[in-house]
Short mmCIF file of C-alpha atoms in Angstrom, two decimals:
data_model
loop_
_atom_site.label_atom_id
_atom_site.label_comp_id
_atom_site.label_asym_id
_atom_site.label_seq_id
_atom_site.Cartn_x
_atom_site.Cartn_y
_atom_site.Cartn_z
CA MET S 1 3.91 16.34 18.13
CA ALA S 2 6.01 16.52 14.99
CA GLN S 3 9.56 17.50 15.58
CA GLY S 4 11.22 20.38 13.82
CA ASN S 5 12.75 19.62 10.44
CA ASN S 6 14.90 21.64 8.06
CA PHE S 7 12.56 21.55 5.08
CA GLY S 8 14.25 21.85 1.73
CA GLN S 9 17.73 21.03 3.01
CA THR S 10 19.92 17.98 2.60
CA SER S 11 21.96 16.39 5.34
CA ASN S 12 24.78 18.75 4.40
CA GLY S 13 22.64 21.82 5.05
CA VAL S 14 22.48 22.72 1.35
CA ALA S 15 19.16 23.72 -0.18
CA ASP S 16 17.72 20.86 -2.24
CA GLU S 17 16.38 21.82 -5.66
CA SER S 18 14.53 18.54 -6.13
CA PRO S 19 11.01 19.06 -7.55
CA ASN S 20 9.69 16.68 -4.89
CA MET S 21 10.75 18.95 -2.04
CA LEU S 22 7.80 21.31 -2.56
CA VAL S 23 5.44 18.36 -2.27
CA TYR S 24 7.21 17.16 0.89
CA ARG S 25 6.85 20.60 2.51
CA LYS S 26 3.12 20.72 1.87
CA MET S 27 2.58 17.19 3.13
CA GLU S 28 4.62 17.78 6.27
CA ASP S 29 2.69 20.95 7.03
CA VAL S 30 -0.51 18.87 6.96
CA ILE S 31 1.13 16.14 9.09
CA ALA S 32 2.19 18.73 11.67
CA ARG S 33 -1.43 19.92 11.90
CA MET S 34 -2.63 16.32 12.21
CA GLN S 35 -0.35 15.85 15.22
CA ASP S 36 -1.48 19.01 16.98
CA GLU S 37 -2.53 18.20 20.55
CA LYS S 38 -5.73 20.27 20.47
CA ASN S 39 -7.01 20.14 16.88
CA GLY S 40 -5.19 17.12 15.53
CA ILE S 41 -6.16 13.47 15.15
CA PRO S 42 -6.73 11.79 18.53
CA ILE S 43 -3.98 9.24 19.15
CA ARG S 44 -4.82 6.46 21.56
CA THR S 45 -3.67 3.13 22.94
CA VAL S 46 -6.02 0.29 22.01
CA LYS S 47 -6.44 -2.80 24.15
CA SER S 48 -6.21 -6.01 22.18
CA PHE S 49 -6.32 -9.64 23.27
CA LEU S 50 -3.56 -10.07 25.89
CA SER S 51 -1.73 -6.97 24.64
CA LYS S 52 -1.94 -3.24 23.98
CA ILE S 53 -1.49 -1.40 20.69
CA PRO S 54 0.13 1.98 21.47
CA SER S 55 -0.06 5.31 19.60
CA VAL S 56 -2.56 4.47 16.87
CA PHE S 57 -5.55 6.01 15.09
CA SER S 58 -8.00 4.66 12.52
CA GLY S 59 -8.19 5.27 8.80
CA SER S 60 -11.65 6.80 9.15
CA ASP S 61 -10.18 9.31 11.65
CA ILE S 62 -7.77 10.53 8.97
CA VAL S 63 -10.46 10.86 6.30
CA GLN S 64 -12.80 12.76 8.63
CA TRP S 65 -9.98 15.09 9.73
CA LEU S 66 -9.01 15.87 6.12
CA ILE S 67 -12.62 16.64 5.19
CA LYS S 68 -13.09 18.91 8.21
CA ASN S 69 -9.77 20.79 8.24
CA LEU S 70 -8.88 21.05 4.55
CA THR S 71 -12.37 21.98 3.32
CA ILE S 72 -12.64 18.88 1.16
CA GLU S 73 -16.21 18.04 0.20
CA ASP S 74 -15.72 14.70 -1.55
CA PRO S 75 -14.68 11.79 0.74
CA VAL S 76 -13.06 10.09 -2.27
CA GLU S 77 -10.75 13.08 -2.73
CA ALA S 78 -9.85 13.01 0.97
CA LEU S 79 -9.12 9.28 0.72
CA HIS S 80 -6.92 9.89 -2.34
CA LEU S 81 -4.95 12.63 -0.58
CA GLY S 82 -4.47 10.43 2.47
CA THR S 83 -3.29 7.54 0.29
CA LEU S 84 -0.64 9.78 -1.30
CA MET S 85 0.63 10.77 2.13
CA ALA S 86 0.69 7.13 3.26
CA ALA S 87 2.57 6.13 0.09
CA HIS S 88 5.29 8.62 1.04
CA GLY S 89 5.46 7.04 4.49
CA TYR S 90 4.18 9.89 6.69
CA PHE S 91 1.79 7.44 8.36
CA PHE S 92 1.37 3.72 7.82
CA PRO S 93 -0.84 0.73 8.63
CA ILE S 94 0.58 -1.19 11.58
CA SER S 95 -0.23 -4.64 10.18
CA ASP S 96 0.28 -4.33 6.42
CA HIS S 97 3.26 -3.73 4.11
CA VAL S 98 1.09 -2.00 1.50
CA LEU S 99 1.11 1.74 2.24
CA THR S 100 -2.41 2.82 1.43
CA LEU S 101 -5.28 4.47 3.32
CA LYS S 102 -8.58 2.71 4.02
CA ASP S 103 -11.65 4.53 5.27
CA ASP S 104 -12.39 2.02 8.01
CA GLY S 105 -11.16 0.91 11.42
CA THR S 106 -7.68 -0.12 10.24
CA PHE S 107 -5.07 1.14 12.69
CA TYR S 108 -2.36 3.55 11.54
CA ARG S 109 0.65 5.17 13.20
CA PHE S 110 2.64 8.34 12.44
CA GLN S 111 6.17 8.01 11.13
CA THR S 112 8.97 9.63 13.11
CA PRO S 113 10.37 12.79 11.41
CA TYR S 114 13.78 11.10 11.26
CA PHE S 115 12.46 8.83 8.48
CA TRP S 116 10.57 11.53 6.53
CA PRO S 117 11.44 11.68 2.81
CA SER S 118 12.45 15.36 3.13
CA ASN S 119 15.63 14.10 4.82
CA CYS S 120 16.74 13.00 1.34
CA TRP S 121 17.09 9.32 2.15
CA GLU S 122 18.71 7.13 -0.48
CA PRO S 123 19.51 4.06 1.61
CA GLU S 124 22.08 1.53 0.50
CA ASN S 125 21.41 -2.14 -0.16
CA THR S 126 23.80 -2.93 2.70
CA ASP S 127 21.44 -1.05 5.05
CA TYR S 128 18.55 -3.16 3.79
CA ALA S 129 20.61 -6.32 4.27
CA VAL S 130 21.35 -5.33 7.89
CA TYR S 131 17.66 -4.67 8.52
CA LEU S 132 16.47 -8.00 7.06
CA CYS S 133 19.23 -9.92 8.81
CA LYS S 134 18.26 -8.30 12.11
CA ARG S 135 14.62 -9.31 11.57
CA THR S 136 15.63 -12.98 11.30
CA MET S 137 17.24 -12.75 14.75
CA GLN S 138 14.09 -11.51 16.48
CA ASN S 139 11.67 -14.30 17.36
CA LYS S 140 8.48 -12.29 16.93
CA ALA S 141 5.58 -13.23 14.66
CA ARG S 142 5.10 -9.57 13.66
CA LEU S 143 8.76 -9.43 12.53
CA GLU S 144 8.69 -12.59 10.43
CA LEU S 145 9.95 -11.94 6.89
CA ALA S 146 7.43 -11.87 4.07
CA ASP S 147 8.17 -14.01 1.01
CA TYR S 148 9.50 -11.10 -1.04
CA GLU S 149 11.71 -10.01 1.87
CA ALA S 150 13.16 -13.51 2.25
CA GLU S 151 13.95 -13.54 -1.48
CA SER S 152 15.56 -10.09 -1.20
CA LEU S 153 17.68 -11.31 1.71
CA ALA S 154 18.91 -14.28 -0.31
CA ARG S 155 19.82 -12.04 -3.26
CA LEU S 156 21.61 -9.55 -1.01
CA GLN S 157 23.56 -12.33 0.66
CA ARG S 158 24.81 -13.48 -2.72
CA ALA S 159 25.64 -9.92 -3.81
CA PHE S 160 27.49 -9.03 -0.60
CA ALA S 161 29.04 -12.43 0.09
CA ARG S 162 32.45 -10.92 0.82
CA LYS S 163 31.18 -8.45 3.40
CA TRP S 164 28.39 -10.59 4.84
CA GLU S 165 30.31 -11.22 8.06
CA PHE S 166 30.39 -7.46 8.67
CA ILE S 167 26.67 -7.10 7.84
CA PHE S 168 25.82 -9.98 10.17
CA MET S 169 27.83 -8.41 13.01
CA GLN S 170 26.06 -5.07 12.50
CA ALA S 171 22.66 -6.75 12.59
CA GLU S 172 23.57 -8.72 15.71
CA ALA S 173 24.77 -5.57 17.49
CA GLN S 174 21.55 -3.71 16.62
CA ALA S 175 19.42 -6.62 17.78
CA LYS S 176 21.17 -6.54 21.17
CA VAL S 177 20.54 -2.79 21.48
CA ASP S 178 16.88 -3.23 20.59
CA LYS S 179 16.42 -5.85 23.32
CA LYS S 180 17.41 -3.28 25.94
CA ARG S 181 14.62 -0.88 24.93
CA ASP S 182 11.28 -0.62 26.65
CA LYS S 183 8.77 -3.11 25.22
CA ILE S 184 6.28 -0.47 23.99
CA GLU S 185 9.03 1.76 22.60
CA ARG S 186 10.56 -1.20 20.78
CA LYS S 187 7.23 -2.13 19.25
CA ILE S 188 6.72 1.42 17.92
CA LEU S 189 10.28 1.73 16.58
CA ASP S 190 10.07 -1.68 14.88
CA SER S 191 6.91 -0.63 13.03
CA GLN S 192 8.41 2.73 12.01
CA GLU S 193 11.56 1.10 10.69
CA ARG S 194 9.49 -1.44 8.78
CA ALA S 195 7.40 1.37 7.24
CA PHE S 196 10.58 3.19 6.18
CA TRP S 197 11.69 0.15 4.18
CA ASP S 198 8.18 -0.34 2.82
CA VAL S 199 8.65 3.08 1.19
CA HIS S 200 12.17 2.51 -0.14
CA ARG S 201 11.89 -1.23 -0.87
CA PRO S 202 8.15 -1.58 -1.50
CA VAL S 203 6.14 -4.75 -1.95
CA PRO S 204 6.34 -6.02 -5.58
CA GLY S 205 3.59 -4.34 -7.57
CA CYS S 206 3.49 -1.20 -5.41
CA VAL S 207 4.73 2.20 -6.57
CA ASN S 208 8.11 3.38 -5.31
CA THR S 209 7.53 7.06 -4.50
CA THR S 210 11.26 7.66 -3.93
CA GLU S 211 12.26 7.08 -7.54
CA VAL S 212 13.46 10.20 -9.37
CA ASP S 213 12.54 10.84 -12.99
CA ILE S 214 15.58 10.41 -15.29
CA LYS S 215 15.03 13.76 -17.03
CA LYS S 216 14.72 15.56 -13.71
CA SER S 217 17.82 13.92 -12.30
CA SER S 218 19.83 14.80 -15.43
CA ARG S 219 19.08 18.48 -14.82
CA MET S 220 20.40 18.38 -11.27
CA ARG S 221 23.61 20.34 -10.70
CA ASN S 222 25.25 17.56 -8.67
CA PRO S 223 24.51 14.19 -10.34
CA HIS S 224 26.86 12.30 -7.99
CA LYS S 225 24.71 12.81 -4.92
CA THR S 226 25.92 11.59 -1.55
CA ARG S 227 23.77 8.85 -0.13
CA LYS S 228 22.74 8.78 3.49
CA SER S 229 23.18 5.50 5.29
CA VAL S 230 20.46 4.51 7.72
CA TYR S 231 22.89 2.65 9.96
CA GLY S 232 26.07 4.61 9.25
CA LEU S 233 27.69 1.87 7.18
CA GLN S 234 28.42 3.72 3.95
CA ASN S 235 28.19 7.27 2.72
CA ASP S 236 29.28 7.72 -0.86
CA ILE S 237 27.60 5.82 -3.67
CA ARG S 238 30.66 6.23 -5.87
CA ASN S 239 32.83 4.44 -3.35
CA HIS S 240 30.44 1.69 -2.25
CA SER S 241 27.98 0.91 -5.04
CA PRO S 242 28.26 -2.77 -6.03
CA THR S 243 27.73 -1.75 -9.68
CA HIS S 244 30.12 1.21 -9.81
CA THR S 245 33.79 0.93 -8.87
CA PRO S 246 35.81 4.09 -9.56
CA MET S 247 39.15 3.53 -11.27
CA PRO S 248 42.09 5.21 -9.53
CA GLU S 249 44.30 7.32 -11.74
CA THR S 250 47.59 5.42 -11.54
CA LYS S 251 50.19 4.39 -14.07
CA PRO S 252 49.88 0.83 -15.41
CA PRO S 253 51.89 -1.80 -13.49
CA THR S 254 54.98 -3.42 -14.93
CA GLU S 255 55.11 -7.08 -15.92
CA ASP S 256 57.01 -8.03 -12.74
CA GLU S 257 54.42 -6.27 -10.59
CA LEU S 258 51.62 -8.10 -12.38
CA GLN S 259 53.31 -11.44 -11.79
CA GLN S 260 53.73 -10.63 -8.09
CA GLN S 261 50.07 -9.64 -7.81
CA ILE S 262 48.95 -12.84 -9.55
CA LYS S 263 51.12 -14.92 -7.23
CA TYR S 264 49.79 -13.08 -4.16
CA TRP S 265 46.13 -13.52 -5.09
CA GLN S 266 46.71 -17.16 -5.99
CA ILE S 267 48.06 -17.77 -2.48
CA GLN S 268 45.09 -15.93 -0.97
CA LEU S 269 42.68 -17.98 -3.10
CA ASP S 270 44.29 -21.25 -2.03
CA ARG S 271 44.01 -20.22 1.63
CA HIS S 272 40.36 -19.29 1.16
CA ARG S 273 39.59 -22.63 -0.52
CA LEU S 274 41.31 -24.52 2.31
CA LYS S 275 39.36 -22.55 4.91
CA MET S 276 36.03 -23.07 3.14
CA SER S 277 36.68 -26.79 2.67
CA LYS S 278 37.32 -27.14 6.42
CA VAL S 279 34.11 -25.30 7.21
CA ALA S 280 32.09 -27.35 4.74
CA ASP S 281 33.48 -30.63 6.05
CA SER S 282 32.90 -29.73 9.69
CA LYS S 283 30.32 -31.88 11.42
CA GLU S 284 30.01 -29.40 14.28
CA PRO S 285 28.41 -26.28 12.77
CA SER S 286 29.07 -22.94 14.39
CA GLN S 287 26.29 -20.78 15.80
CA GLN S 288 26.48 -18.53 12.76
CA ARG S 289 26.05 -21.48 10.38
CA VAL S 290 23.02 -22.71 12.33
CA LYS S 291 21.51 -19.21 12.27
CA ARG S 292 21.88 -19.03 8.51
CA TRP S 293 19.69 -22.08 8.09
CA GLY S 294 16.85 -19.87 9.30
CA PHE S 295 17.39 -17.25 6.56
CA SER S 296 15.93 -19.39 3.78
CA MET S 297 15.57 -22.99 2.68
CA ASP S 298 18.39 -22.46 0.17
CA GLU S 299 20.76 -21.61 3.03
CA ALA S 300 19.87 -24.85 4.82
CA LEU S 301 20.36 -26.90 1.64
CA LYS S 302 23.71 -25.26 0.84
CA ASP S 303 25.15 -26.43 4.15
CA PRO S 304 25.78 -30.22 4.18
CA VAL S 305 24.95 -30.42 7.89
CA GLY S 306 21.88 -28.22 7.42
CA LYS S 307 20.73 -30.45 4.58
CA GLU S 308 21.24 -33.52 6.72
CA GLN S 309 19.28 -32.02 9.62
CA PHE S 310 16.46 -30.95 7.30
CA PHE S 311 16.29 -34.46 5.86
CA LYS S 312 16.20 -35.96 9.35
CA PHE S 313 13.28 -33.66 10.22
CA LEU S 314 11.43 -34.67 7.05
CA GLU S 315 11.92 -38.31 7.97
CA SER S 316 10.27 -37.65 11.32
CA GLU S 317 7.27 -36.26 9.40
CA PHE S 318 7.31 -39.14 6.86
CA SER S 319 7.88 -36.77 3.94
CA SER S 320 11.58 -37.30 3.20
CA GLU S 321 10.72 -38.48 -0.32
CA ASN S 322 10.21 -34.84 -1.33
CA LEU S 323 13.82 -33.89 -0.55
CA ARG S 324 15.18 -37.15 -1.99
CA PHE S 325 13.33 -36.48 -5.25
CA TRP S 326 14.52 -32.87 -5.41
CA LEU S 327 18.14 -33.92 -4.82
CA ALA S 328 17.87 -36.74 -7.35
CA VAL S 329 16.74 -34.27 -10.03
CA GLU S 330 19.59 -31.90 -9.12
CA ASP S 331 21.99 -34.81 -9.52
CA LEU S 332 20.39 -35.72 -12.86
CA LYS S 333 21.19 -32.28 -14.28
CA LYS S 334 24.91 -32.92 -13.72
CA ARG S 335 25.06 -36.46 -15.09
CA PRO S 336 26.84 -37.25 -18.42
CA ILE S 337 24.32 -37.30 -21.26
CA ARG S 338 24.80 -41.04 -21.85
CA GLU S 339 23.61 -41.79 -18.30
CA VAL S 340 20.56 -39.54 -18.44
CA PRO S 341 17.96 -41.91 -20.02
CA SER S 342 18.58 -44.71 -17.53
CA ARG S 343 18.65 -42.30 -14.59
CA VAL S 344 15.36 -40.73 -15.70
CA GLN S 345 13.72 -44.16 -15.61
CA GLU S 346 15.14 -44.86 -12.16
CA ILE S 347 13.72 -41.61 -10.78
CA TRP S 348 10.39 -42.23 -12.47
CA GLN S 349 10.09 -45.74 -11.05
CA GLU S 350 11.10 -44.63 -7.54
CA PHE S 351 8.97 -41.49 -7.18
CA LEU S 352 6.30 -41.12 -9.90
CA ALA S 353 5.30 -44.43 -11.45
CA PRO S 354 2.04 -46.06 -10.31
CA GLY S 355 2.83 -47.94 -7.09
CA ALA S 356 6.20 -46.18 -6.68
CA PRO S 357 7.89 -47.05 -3.34
CA SER S 358 8.54 -43.35 -2.55
CA ALA S 359 5.61 -41.69 -4.30
CA ILE S 360 5.43 -37.89 -4.19
CA ASN S 361 2.34 -35.72 -4.48
CA LEU S 362 2.07 -33.63 -7.66
CA ASP S 363 -0.74 -31.57 -9.08
CA SER S 364 -2.33 -33.00 -12.23
CA LYS S 365 -0.79 -30.39 -14.54
CA SER S 366 2.79 -31.08 -13.41
CA TYR S 367 2.24 -34.83 -13.45
CA ASP S 368 0.81 -34.83 -17.00
CA LYS S 369 3.65 -32.69 -18.32
CA THR S 370 6.27 -34.85 -16.61
CA THR S 371 4.65 -37.98 -18.04
CA GLN S 372 5.04 -36.54 -21.53
CA ASN S 373 8.64 -35.48 -20.87
CA VAL S 374 9.67 -38.97 -19.74
CA LYS S 375 8.95 -40.24 -23.27
CA GLU S 376 11.88 -38.10 -24.46
CA PRO S 377 14.23 -38.17 -21.45
CA GLY S 378 16.63 -35.31 -20.83
CA ARG S 379 18.34 -33.52 -17.98
CA TYR S 380 15.29 -31.29 -17.44
CA THR S 381 12.59 -33.93 -17.76
CA PHE S 382 11.46 -33.39 -14.16
CA GLU S 383 11.79 -29.59 -14.12
CA ASP S 384 8.09 -28.88 -13.48
CA ALA S 385 7.77 -31.61 -10.87
CA GLN S 386 10.92 -30.43 -9.11
CA GLU S 387 9.67 -26.84 -8.98
CA HIS S 388 6.34 -27.98 -7.52
CA ILE S 389 8.07 -30.05 -4.80
CA TYR S 390 10.47 -27.19 -4.01
CA LYS S 391 7.58 -24.76 -3.46
CA LEU S 392 5.80 -27.36 -1.35
CA MET S 393 8.82 -27.82 0.93
CA LYS S 394 9.49 -24.09 1.10
CA SER S 395 5.95 -23.15 2.10
CA ASP S 396 5.14 -26.15 4.31
CA SER S 397 8.01 -28.33 5.55
CA TYR S 398 10.76 -25.72 5.89
CA PRO S 399 8.81 -23.30 8.19
CA ARG S 400 7.96 -26.24 10.46
CA PHE S 401 11.62 -27.29 10.49
CA ILE S 402 12.69 -23.80 11.63
CA ARG S 403 10.04 -23.84 14.36
CA SER S 404 10.84 -27.41 15.40
CA SER S 405 12.29 -28.19 18.80
CA ALA S 406 15.27 -29.93 17.17
CA TYR S 407 16.39 -26.78 15.35
CA GLN S 408 15.64 -24.49 18.29
CA GLU S 409 17.56 -26.73 20.70
CA LEU S 410 20.54 -26.81 18.35
CA LEU S 411 20.42 -23.02 18.00
CA GLN S 412 20.19 -22.45 21.75
CA ALA S 413 22.97 -24.96 22.41
CA LYS S 414 25.28 -23.10 20.06
CA LYS S 415 24.46 -19.81 21.78
CA LYS S 416 25.45 -21.32 25.14
CA GLY S 417 28.61 -22.90 23.72
CA ARG S 418 27.44 -26.50 24.19
CA ASN S 419 27.73 -29.19 21.53
CA ILE S 420 24.76 -31.23 20.44
CA PRO S 421 25.58 -34.36 18.44
CA ILE S 422 24.73 -34.06 14.77
CA PHE S 423 23.01 -37.29 13.92
CA PRO S 424 24.26 -39.21 10.90
CA CYS S 425 22.08 -39.88 7.95
CA HIS S 426 19.23 -42.27 8.69
CA LYS S 427 19.69 -45.91 7.82
CA ASN S 428 16.99 -45.58 5.15
CA CYS S 429 18.81 -42.63 3.57
CA THR S 430 19.26 -43.37 -0.13
CA PRO S 431 22.59 -43.28 -1.99
CA THR S 432 21.20 -40.26 -3.85
CA LEU S 433 21.09 -38.21 -0.66
CA ARG S 434 24.53 -39.38 0.49
CA ALA S 435 26.01 -38.57 -2.91
CA SER S 436 24.38 -35.13 -2.93
CA THR S 437 26.22 -33.82 0.16
CA ASN S 438 28.30 -31.52 -2.05
CA LEU S 439 25.62 -30.98 -4.70
CA LEU S 440 24.78 -27.36 -3.96
#
């Protein structure tokens, strides 16, 4: 049954004049009728192979209910109405990020009223970062990040680099709480939380139903609206937005005060550089560093030890030439212009020329373009080939590295506080790889 909700009110108890609120009320009235025990949609638990799927109903159930209870004659109209309700997140497919309704046996689940759009959600990017970070800590196939989510996580990590430790701690604490829940309850809550973010951070190409028209928002009486945080991290957009920093009304500092501030921040910067250099040079990575390798391939390549471990794994699969080529091209981009022509020929002879000792696999289009570029060598001669190899490693080699026993054993050892020796670079490791330790 749907829980009671203060329709038309914000979290502060003030009536919301948003034009969308009328639509939300009507939709939620229909949802409440759908969840009625006697006349609503039958909710059931479906037995699947070696598991059970709790609290679901099919897309055809929704369409038939809409036709019967809302006096809709055209099934297409009923399907359209149901799709609008799904796009707003009132119910969602349990195995798809695209919030749409299909008139078939696809399973759907109702969203909890806590995540309904009438609660005036405007979640922060820090909330999204916590959610994605938490997903990387849960070893479940259904919680594995999609490509666009992994890219979003990488962008958020760069944007919130200074507060990432705090975000990581929040995600870790939530993951521990989730583990204590009942298995079925956890499965339902995971899907509802995922559907909430599918509404507010939709799949690229899908419509974001939470966006407010600029003209409508300009007519609102309170343009600086307080944002609600999903996880209680932040509350006021004016205080926490990464793009808006309010200027305090204070008198300008004197010259002596400015000099003292410059000296203070210079000392802090020197300390930070010393700390980061020690971390980067450490051959015994912490548990947190090892976990970050699982966020994305970029995270593994940024860490010298992560890069070394990834290379060692590629060697075990006889595909280390891909990483060596990628690193060689990165090194080429930073070479003095006078060294570029000779270095281009060296890379060509080692990786791409007929009979090359470390030949890499390229598609015909990239190979033909690279062949033409070599005739006029430059720092970006191998740009297309490098991009192709990067995508190949990201989609094929990197996922296997994260699932490999070597990475999992290292991760588990760090959790238990034991040290596993980090193997040095292989004897066949090229000077290019050794020189590229601090490349990224």
